[in-house]
Short mmCIF file of C-alpha atoms in Angstrom, two decimals:
data_model
loop_
_atom_site.label_atom_id
_atom_site.label_comp_id
_atom_site.label_asym_id
_atom_site.label_seq_id
_atom_site.Cartn_x
_atom_site.Cartn_y
_atom_site.Cartn_z
CA GLN A 281 0.00 0.00 0.00
CA LEU A 282 1.35 3.40 -1.05
CA ASP A 283 0.35 6.95 -0.25
CA VAL A 284 1.32 9.86 -2.51
CA ASN A 285 2.35 13.04 -0.69
CA ASN A 286 0.55 16.20 -1.87
CA ALA A 287 -0.90 14.32 -4.85
CA PHE A 288 -3.02 17.15 -6.29
CA LEU A 289 -0.02 19.50 -6.48
CA HIS A 290 1.51 17.30 -9.18
CA GLY A 291 -1.32 17.91 -11.66
CA VAL A 292 -0.66 20.15 -14.67
CA LEU A 293 -3.54 22.41 -15.70
CA ASP A 294 -4.62 22.60 -19.34
CA GLU A 295 -7.27 25.25 -18.65
CA GLN A 296 -6.57 28.90 -17.85
CA VAL A 297 -7.11 29.26 -14.09
CA TYR A 298 -6.33 32.45 -12.18
CA ALA A 299 -5.95 33.11 -8.46
CA ARG A 300 -5.42 36.10 -6.24
CA GLN A 301 -1.87 36.83 -5.18
CA PRO A 302 -1.21 34.80 -1.99
CA ALA A 303 -0.84 36.66 1.29
CA GLY A 304 2.79 37.51 1.99
CA PHE A 305 3.74 37.33 -1.69
CA VAL A 306 1.83 40.34 -3.03
CA ASP A 307 3.67 42.38 -5.67
CA SER A 308 3.34 45.99 -4.50
CA SER A 309 3.92 47.28 -8.02
CA ALA A 310 1.02 45.21 -9.44
CA LEU A 311 -1.63 45.10 -6.75
CA THR A 312 -4.45 44.54 -9.25
CA SER A 313 -2.73 41.63 -11.01
CA VAL A 314 -3.59 37.96 -10.49
CA CYS A 315 -1.58 34.76 -10.79
CA ARG A 316 -2.11 32.27 -13.60
CA LEU A 317 -1.76 28.72 -12.31
CA SER A 318 0.34 26.23 -14.22
CA LYS A 319 -0.21 23.43 -11.68
CA SER A 320 -3.27 22.43 -9.73
CA LEU A 321 -4.00 23.31 -6.12
CA TYR A 322 -6.13 21.64 -3.50
CA GLY A 323 -9.67 22.99 -3.73
CA LEU A 324 -9.76 23.34 -7.52
CA LYS A 325 -12.44 21.41 -9.37
CA GLN A 326 -9.84 20.51 -12.00
CA ALA A 327 -7.36 19.12 -9.43
CA PRO A 328 -8.54 15.46 -9.28
CA ARG A 329 -8.67 15.13 -13.07
CA ALA A 330 -5.31 16.87 -13.54
CA TRP A 331 -3.67 14.55 -10.99
CA TYR A 332 -5.16 11.45 -12.62
CA ILE A 333 -3.97 12.50 -16.09
CA ARG A 334 -0.48 13.27 -14.75
CA LEU A 335 -0.16 9.90 -13.01
CA ALA A 336 -1.74 7.97 -15.89
CA MET A 337 0.73 9.49 -18.36
CA PHE A 338 3.67 8.57 -16.13
CA LEU A 339 2.39 5.03 -15.60
CA GLY A 340 1.92 4.77 -19.35
CA SER A 341 5.58 5.66 -19.85
CA MET A 342 6.45 2.76 -17.54
CA GLY A 343 4.38 0.36 -19.61
CA PHE A 344 1.18 0.32 -17.54
CA LYS A 345 -2.14 0.25 -19.36
CA PRO A 346 -5.52 1.15 -17.85
CA THR A 347 -8.12 -1.59 -18.06
CA ARG A 348 -11.30 -1.05 -20.01
CA SER A 349 -13.35 -2.39 -17.11
CA ASP A 350 -12.02 0.10 -14.55
CA SER A 351 -10.04 3.21 -15.45
CA SER A 352 -8.43 3.30 -11.99
CA LEU A 353 -6.90 -0.17 -12.43
CA PHE A 354 -3.59 -0.34 -14.32
CA VAL A 355 -1.82 -3.47 -15.56
CA LEU A 356 1.87 -3.92 -16.46
CA ARG A 357 3.09 -7.07 -18.21
CA ARG A 358 6.75 -7.91 -18.81
CA GLY A 359 7.23 -11.37 -20.16
CA THR A 360 5.82 -13.78 -17.62
CA GLU A 361 5.58 -11.15 -14.87
CA SER A 362 2.58 -8.94 -14.11
CA VAL A 363 1.93 -5.91 -11.91
CA TYR A 364 -1.50 -4.60 -10.90
CA LEU A 365 -1.96 -1.06 -9.59
CA LEU A 366 -5.25 0.19 -8.14
CA LEU A 367 -5.60 3.95 -7.60
CA TYR A 368 -8.03 5.90 -5.44
CA VAL A 369 -7.11 9.61 -5.37
CA ASP A 370 -3.73 9.48 -3.57
CA ASP A 371 -3.99 5.93 -2.19
CA ILE A 372 -2.44 3.11 -4.20
CA VAL A 373 -2.67 -0.64 -3.76
CA LEU A 374 0.07 -2.47 -5.66
CA THR A 375 0.62 -6.18 -6.19
CA ALA A 376 2.98 -8.11 -8.46
CA SER A 377 3.98 -11.62 -9.42
CA SER A 378 7.46 -11.23 -7.86
CA ASN A 379 9.11 -9.10 -5.20
CA ASP A 380 11.81 -7.90 -7.59
CA ILE A 381 9.48 -6.25 -10.07
CA LEU A 382 7.35 -4.93 -7.20
CA SER A 383 10.38 -3.16 -5.67
CA HIS A 384 11.41 -1.82 -9.09
CA VAL A 385 7.97 -0.31 -9.73
CA ILE A 386 7.81 1.29 -6.28
CA SER A 387 11.26 2.85 -6.65
CA THR A 388 10.45 4.15 -10.14
CA ILE A 389 7.22 5.81 -9.00
CA ASN A 390 8.93 7.18 -5.90
CA ALA A 391 11.55 8.86 -8.09
CA GLU A 392 8.79 10.86 -9.79
CA PHE A 393 6.35 11.37 -6.91
CA ALA A 394 7.13 11.42 -3.19
CA LEU A 395 5.63 8.23 -1.77
CA LYS A 396 5.01 6.79 1.65
CA ASP A 397 5.37 2.99 1.57
CA MET A 398 2.92 1.66 4.15
CA GLY A 399 3.83 -2.00 3.66
CA PRO A 400 1.27 -4.76 3.19
CA VAL A 401 -2.27 -3.39 2.97
CA HIS A 402 -3.96 -3.34 6.35
CA TYR A 403 -6.19 -0.25 6.28
CA PHE A 404 -7.56 1.06 3.01
CA LEU A 405 -10.34 3.66 2.69
CA GLY A 406 -11.62 2.88 6.16
CA ILE A 407 -11.64 -0.88 5.56
CA GLN A 408 -9.46 -2.93 7.91
CA VAL A 409 -7.70 -5.83 6.17
CA GLN A 410 -6.41 -8.84 8.06
CA ARG A 411 -4.62 -11.81 6.54
CA ASN A 412 -5.23 -15.35 7.70
CA GLY A 413 -4.39 -18.81 6.46
CA ALA A 414 -7.41 -18.95 4.15
CA GLY A 415 -7.21 -15.48 2.61
CA PHE A 416 -8.36 -12.03 3.73
CA PHE A 417 -10.78 -10.77 6.34
CA LEU A 418 -12.26 -7.33 5.58
CA HIS A 419 -14.15 -5.50 8.29
CA HIS A 420 -15.31 -2.10 9.53
CA GLN A 421 -15.22 -2.76 13.27
CA GLN A 422 -13.74 0.57 14.33
CA TYR A 423 -15.89 2.43 11.81
CA ALA A 424 -19.02 0.73 13.23
CA ILE A 425 -18.04 1.63 16.80
CA ASP A 426 -17.47 5.26 15.79
CA LEU A 427 -20.84 5.30 14.01
CA LEU A 428 -22.63 4.04 17.13
CA GLU A 429 -20.94 6.72 19.21
CA ARG A 430 -22.03 9.36 16.73
CA ALA A 431 -25.61 8.13 16.96
CA GLY A 432 -25.48 7.91 20.76
CA MET A 433 -26.32 4.20 20.72
CA THR A 434 -23.19 2.56 22.15
CA GLU A 435 -25.21 1.13 25.06
CA CYS A 436 -28.35 0.16 23.12
CA ARG A 437 -29.88 -3.31 23.30
CA PRO A 438 -28.79 -5.40 20.28
CA CYS A 439 -31.31 -7.15 18.04
CA ASP A 440 -31.01 -10.30 15.94
CA THR A 441 -31.89 -8.92 12.49
CA PRO A 442 -31.52 -5.48 10.86
CA ILE A 443 -35.12 -5.40 9.63
CA ASP A 444 -38.33 -7.18 10.58
CA THR A 445 -40.45 -9.48 8.42
CA ALA A 446 -43.40 -7.09 8.20
CA GLY A 447 -44.36 -5.30 5.01
CA LYS A 448 -42.20 -2.54 3.60
CA LEU A 449 -42.60 0.98 4.93
CA SER A 450 -44.37 3.63 2.90
CA SER A 451 -43.50 7.31 2.62
CA ASP A 452 -46.58 8.15 4.72
CA SER A 453 -45.65 5.94 7.68
CA GLY A 454 -45.14 7.93 10.87
CA SER A 455 -44.94 11.70 11.28
CA PRO A 456 -42.35 13.94 9.56
CA LEU A 457 -39.08 14.64 11.36
CA ASN A 458 -37.94 18.14 12.18
CA THR A 459 -35.07 19.68 10.26
CA ALA A 460 -32.35 18.65 12.72
CA ASP A 461 -33.54 15.04 13.01
CA ALA A 462 -33.97 14.76 9.24
CA SER A 463 -30.38 15.92 8.76
CA ASP A 464 -29.15 13.35 11.30
CA TYR A 465 -31.16 10.68 9.51
CA ARG A 466 -29.50 11.40 6.17
CA SER A 467 -26.06 11.50 7.77
CA LEU A 468 -26.52 8.14 9.52
CA VAL A 469 -27.96 6.42 6.46
CA GLY A 470 -25.09 7.70 4.34
CA ALA A 471 -22.63 6.30 6.88
CA LEU A 472 -24.46 2.96 6.91
CA GLN A 473 -24.18 2.79 3.12
CA TYR A 474 -20.39 2.74 3.45
CA LEU A 475 -20.63 0.00 6.07
CA THR A 476 -22.33 -2.29 3.53
CA MET A 477 -19.03 -2.56 1.63
CA THR A 478 -17.99 -5.31 4.04
CA ARG A 479 -21.43 -6.15 5.44
CA PRO A 480 -23.74 -7.52 2.73
CA ASP A 481 -26.12 -8.64 5.47
CA LEU A 482 -27.02 -4.95 5.93
CA GLN A 483 -27.58 -4.22 2.23
CA TYR A 484 -31.36 -4.68 2.05
CA ALA A 485 -32.15 -2.84 5.30
CA VAL A 486 -29.96 0.13 4.34
CA GLN A 487 -31.44 0.18 0.84
CA GLN A 488 -34.91 0.51 2.37
CA ALA A 489 -33.75 3.38 4.59
CA CYS A 490 -32.26 5.15 1.55
CA LEU A 491 -35.65 5.31 -0.14
CA PHE A 492 -36.86 7.96 2.31
CA MET A 493 -33.90 10.32 2.42
CA HIS A 494 -35.97 13.13 0.88
CA ALA A 495 -38.65 13.17 3.61
CA PRO A 496 -37.89 10.86 6.56
CA THR A 497 -40.48 10.21 9.26
CA THR A 498 -40.48 8.74 12.74
CA ALA A 499 -41.17 5.27 11.30
CA HIS A 500 -38.14 5.54 9.02
CA GLN A 501 -36.07 6.78 11.96
CA ALA A 502 -37.12 3.68 13.92
CA LEU A 503 -35.86 1.52 11.03
CA VAL A 504 -32.43 3.19 11.17
CA LYS A 505 -32.31 2.69 14.94
CA ARG A 506 -33.09 -1.00 14.47
CA ILE A 507 -30.24 -1.29 11.96
CA LEU A 508 -27.90 0.36 14.45
CA ARG A 509 -29.08 -2.01 17.20
CA TYR A 510 -28.18 -4.91 14.93
CA VAL A 511 -24.78 -3.34 14.20
CA ARG A 512 -24.26 -2.92 17.96
CA GLY A 513 -24.35 -6.70 18.42
CA THR A 514 -22.34 -7.56 15.30
CA THR A 515 -19.49 -5.03 15.17
CA ALA A 516 -16.91 -7.84 14.90
CA LEU A 517 -18.43 -9.32 11.76
CA GLY A 518 -16.82 -8.82 8.37
CA LEU A 519 -16.36 -10.32 4.94
CA HIS A 520 -14.14 -13.34 4.35
CA LEU A 521 -12.39 -13.57 0.99
CA CYS A 522 -10.95 -17.05 0.69
CA GLY A 523 -8.70 -18.53 -1.95
CA SER A 524 -10.05 -21.42 -3.99
CA ASN A 525 -8.98 -23.70 -6.78
CA GLN A 526 -12.28 -22.93 -8.48
CA ASN A 527 -12.52 -19.52 -10.18
CA ASP A 528 -15.99 -20.00 -11.67
CA LEU A 529 -18.60 -17.28 -11.21
CA VAL A 530 -21.94 -18.23 -9.66
CA ALA A 531 -24.73 -15.72 -9.06
CA TYR A 532 -28.04 -15.81 -7.20
CA SER A 533 -30.84 -13.49 -8.30
CA ASP A 534 -34.14 -12.78 -6.60
CA ALA A 535 -36.95 -10.23 -6.72
CA ASP A 536 -39.77 -9.21 -4.40
CA TRP A 537 -42.65 -8.45 -6.75
CA ALA A 538 -44.57 -5.17 -6.28
CA GLY A 539 -43.23 -4.81 -2.76
CA CYS A 540 -43.08 -1.01 -2.64
CA PRO A 541 -46.42 0.22 -1.19
CA ASP A 542 -46.02 3.67 -2.77
CA THR A 543 -45.07 2.82 -6.37
CA ARG A 544 -45.65 -0.95 -6.55
CA ARG A 545 -42.19 -1.37 -7.99
CA SER A 546 -40.31 -4.56 -7.25
CA THR A 547 -37.07 -4.93 -5.33
CA SER A 548 -34.38 -7.02 -7.00
CA GLY A 549 -31.15 -8.29 -5.53
CA PHE A 550 -28.25 -10.49 -6.44
CA CYS A 551 -25.02 -11.84 -4.99
CA VAL A 552 -22.08 -13.13 -7.03
CA PHE A 553 -19.55 -15.70 -5.85
CA MET A 554 -16.14 -16.47 -7.26
CA GLY A 555 -15.19 -19.84 -5.90
CA ASP A 556 -16.06 -19.72 -2.19
CA ALA A 557 -15.88 -15.93 -1.84
CA MET A 558 -18.67 -13.43 -2.46
CA ILE A 559 -17.30 -10.55 -4.53
CA SER A 560 -20.38 -8.55 -5.57
CA TRP A 561 -23.91 -7.94 -4.31
CA SER A 562 -26.78 -5.52 -4.77
CA SER A 563 -30.25 -4.65 -3.50
CA LYS A 564 -32.16 -2.11 -5.53
CA ARG A 565 -35.68 -1.03 -6.32
CA GLN A 566 -36.46 -1.58 -9.99
CA THR A 567 -36.98 1.47 -12.18
CA THR A 568 -40.31 0.36 -13.66
CA VAL A 569 -43.41 -1.49 -12.49
CA SER A 570 -43.51 -5.18 -13.41
CA ARG A 571 -46.79 -6.69 -14.49
CA SER A 572 -46.03 -10.15 -13.12
CA SER A 573 -43.68 -11.88 -10.71
CA ALA A 574 -41.95 -13.56 -13.68
CA GLU A 575 -41.23 -10.17 -15.22
CA ALA A 576 -39.84 -8.84 -11.93
CA GLU A 577 -37.64 -11.92 -11.52
CA TYR A 578 -36.43 -11.66 -15.11
CA ARG A 579 -35.43 -8.02 -14.68
CA GLY A 580 -33.47 -9.12 -11.62
CA VAL A 581 -31.77 -11.83 -13.68
CA ALA A 582 -30.83 -9.22 -16.30
CA ASN A 583 -29.16 -7.09 -13.60
CA ALA A 584 -27.20 -10.10 -12.36
CA VAL A 585 -26.14 -11.03 -15.90
CA ALA A 586 -24.95 -7.46 -16.52
CA GLU A 587 -22.80 -7.57 -13.37
CA CYS A 588 -21.37 -10.98 -14.28
CA THR A 589 -20.59 -9.75 -17.80
CA TRP A 590 -18.51 -6.91 -16.35
CA LEU A 591 -16.75 -9.27 -13.93
CA ARG A 592 -15.91 -11.69 -16.74
CA GLN A 593 -14.38 -8.84 -18.75
CA LEU A 594 -12.39 -7.64 -15.72
CA LEU A 595 -11.06 -11.14 -14.99
CA GLY A 596 -10.03 -11.49 -18.62
CA GLU A 597 -7.98 -8.29 -18.38
CA LEU A 598 -6.36 -9.65 -15.21
CA ASP A 599 -5.14 -12.73 -17.09
CA SER A 600 -7.76 -14.97 -15.45
CA PRO A 601 -10.27 -15.56 -18.26
CA LEU A 602 -13.26 -17.76 -17.49
CA THR A 603 -13.74 -20.79 -19.71
CA LYS A 604 -17.07 -21.93 -18.25
CA ALA A 605 -20.46 -20.28 -18.38
CA THR A 606 -21.54 -18.26 -15.36
CA ILE A 607 -24.44 -19.91 -13.57
CA ILE A 608 -27.30 -17.58 -12.56
CA PHE A 609 -29.61 -19.22 -10.02
CA CYS A 610 -33.22 -18.01 -9.93
CA ASP A 611 -36.18 -19.49 -8.04
CA ASN A 612 -38.78 -18.58 -10.70
CA VAL A 613 -39.47 -21.25 -13.34
CA SER A 614 -40.90 -18.79 -15.87
CA ALA A 615 -37.83 -16.53 -15.70
CA CYS A 616 -35.55 -19.52 -16.30
CA TYR A 617 -37.70 -20.59 -19.25
CA MET A 618 -37.67 -17.13 -20.86
CA SER A 619 -33.87 -16.98 -20.77
CA SER A 620 -33.49 -19.84 -23.24
CA ASN A 621 -36.79 -19.93 -25.12
CA PRO A 622 -36.38 -18.21 -28.52
CA VAL A 623 -40.14 -17.84 -29.01
CA HIS A 624 -41.21 -14.20 -28.59
CA HIS A 625 -44.32 -14.38 -26.40
CA LYS A 626 -46.80 -11.52 -26.46
CA ARG A 627 -46.47 -11.13 -22.69
CA THR A 628 -42.74 -10.35 -22.98
CA LYS A 629 -42.94 -7.71 -25.72
CA HIS A 630 -42.57 -4.82 -23.30
CA ILE A 631 -39.41 -6.26 -21.70
CA GLU A 632 -37.75 -6.98 -25.03
CA LEU A 633 -34.37 -5.40 -24.19
CA ASP A 634 -33.85 -7.45 -21.05
CA VAL A 635 -35.08 -10.59 -22.85
CA HIS A 636 -32.67 -10.21 -25.75
CA PHE A 637 -29.74 -9.20 -23.52
CA VAL A 638 -30.00 -12.29 -21.33
CA ARG A 639 -30.74 -14.62 -24.25
CA GLU A 640 -27.73 -13.33 -26.14
CA LYS A 641 -25.41 -14.08 -23.22
CA VAL A 642 -26.99 -17.53 -22.86
CA ALA A 643 -26.67 -18.19 -26.60
CA VAL A 644 -22.95 -17.37 -26.73
CA GLY A 645 -22.28 -19.59 -23.72
CA GLN A 646 -21.32 -16.88 -21.22
CA CYS A 647 -24.27 -17.43 -18.88
CA GLN A 648 -26.77 -20.11 -17.97
CA VAL A 649 -29.94 -19.49 -15.93
CA LEU A 650 -30.97 -22.37 -13.69
CA ARG A 651 -33.66 -22.82 -11.08
CA VAL A 652 -32.83 -23.11 -7.40
CA PRO A 653 -35.25 -23.98 -4.56
CA THR A 654 -36.44 -20.98 -2.57
CA THR A 655 -34.92 -22.45 0.60
CA GLN A 656 -31.49 -22.25 -1.08
CA GLN A 657 -31.97 -18.84 -2.70
CA LEU A 658 -29.17 -16.82 -1.04
CA ALA A 659 -30.34 -13.57 -2.68
CA ASP A 660 -33.49 -13.70 -0.52
CA VAL A 661 -31.60 -11.70 2.10
CA MET A 662 -31.24 -8.89 -0.47
CA THR A 663 -34.96 -8.47 -1.17
CA LYS A 664 -36.95 -8.97 2.02
CA GLY A 665 -36.81 -9.23 5.79
CA LEU A 666 -36.31 -12.80 7.02
CA PRO A 667 -36.91 -14.63 10.30
CA THR A 668 -33.91 -14.85 12.61
CA ALA A 669 -33.05 -18.50 11.85
CA SER A 670 -33.24 -18.04 8.07
CA PHE A 671 -31.36 -14.74 8.22
CA ARG A 672 -28.46 -16.21 10.17
CA GLU A 673 -28.24 -19.20 7.85
CA PHE A 674 -28.09 -17.00 4.76
CA ARG A 675 -25.66 -14.59 6.47
CA ASP A 676 -23.22 -17.43 7.03
CA SER A 677 -23.56 -18.41 3.37
CA LEU A 678 -22.66 -14.84 2.35
CA CYS A 679 -19.19 -15.26 3.90
CA VAL A 680 -20.08 -12.85 6.73
CA ALA A 681 -18.68 -13.89 10.12
CA GLY A 682 -16.12 -12.98 12.74
CA ASN A 683 -12.41 -13.37 12.10
CA ASP A 684 -12.22 -16.59 14.09
CA ALA A 685 -15.30 -18.18 12.52
CA HIS A 686 -15.85 -20.36 9.45
CA THR A 687 -18.63 -19.46 7.04
CA ALA A 688 -21.00 -21.81 5.27
CA GLY A 689 -19.45 -20.73 1.97
CA GLY A 690 -16.31 -22.65 2.84
CA CYS A 691 -14.14 -19.89 4.38
#
């Protein structure tokens, strides 16, 4: 892990940007003159882009190439050796196939930009990284504790699940919050969103809370407090990323048809596994109303296929191309049938784009949609509130556990 000192000051400006003469360096003979900037400064809107262009050009001169899947991921290949560089503003995560080429790349970059070598990655963007015999353990324990302190709930009574099994809340539930409480609500929900990066078990509950950011009520505030009570009892949980001999992608897709009481839109969710590790997940309200449960499930399958398509492309650019089709598990028979049936039914005319997108991926052998029993549908936790026993079982299957625990996924 590397940290670039004063990263934005390295950017070269292409635009004409002017600034007042800085205090202590004012030219008394030209008091009305301004300074034209040749390099970026912190606070300029152009600074992040200028820094990225400057670094990307230098990495390009070293032989790095940005991937098409992610412009912040750079790849260097020299014969049989490879180097991967991931950039986030001034934080860099670097890995290589050998220590020699890794040291060479670090020294070359350090000669151009002042770097701080922080050693093996252990804390990146608020995520704590711990190595163990099986792989990596990612968690937000300190972040969760700080969040509870901010909310004044460090001594609250924990609960077993982040959301109950009752119907979804509507925008009219409860009474409106005052301005101060509404601002606190938005701040806490935004903080909880970041916590879901290592806690997929929170994804659905936080997604529901996000729907009411514009006008939160007391009922929505109670939902956030329940989520925080659940976090209070599970601060030590995190995401296990375990190595495996199998690098096949497997996805689970589910949808809760017409669940939103205000718009009657469906909620779709998916989780994607690579080997024994879960690497991607989502819970999102669909953009349009579905006329049947099969249509809602099929739109969810299309979202999962789109994510798997991107992951397949990314793995190919990382020299780990997939040779087998990605399996998409769905618990709706009609959705599975539509993915492979070439007959254009009159009831699927209005979802033609999703139909053709999924069928095309199935036809070329990149994806295959299969049915899974509802009791084994792991994406259920992304679309609805579950009883405690079912929730804990699915949580273990999502590779979420403490550092000293083993998950049902094999970690």
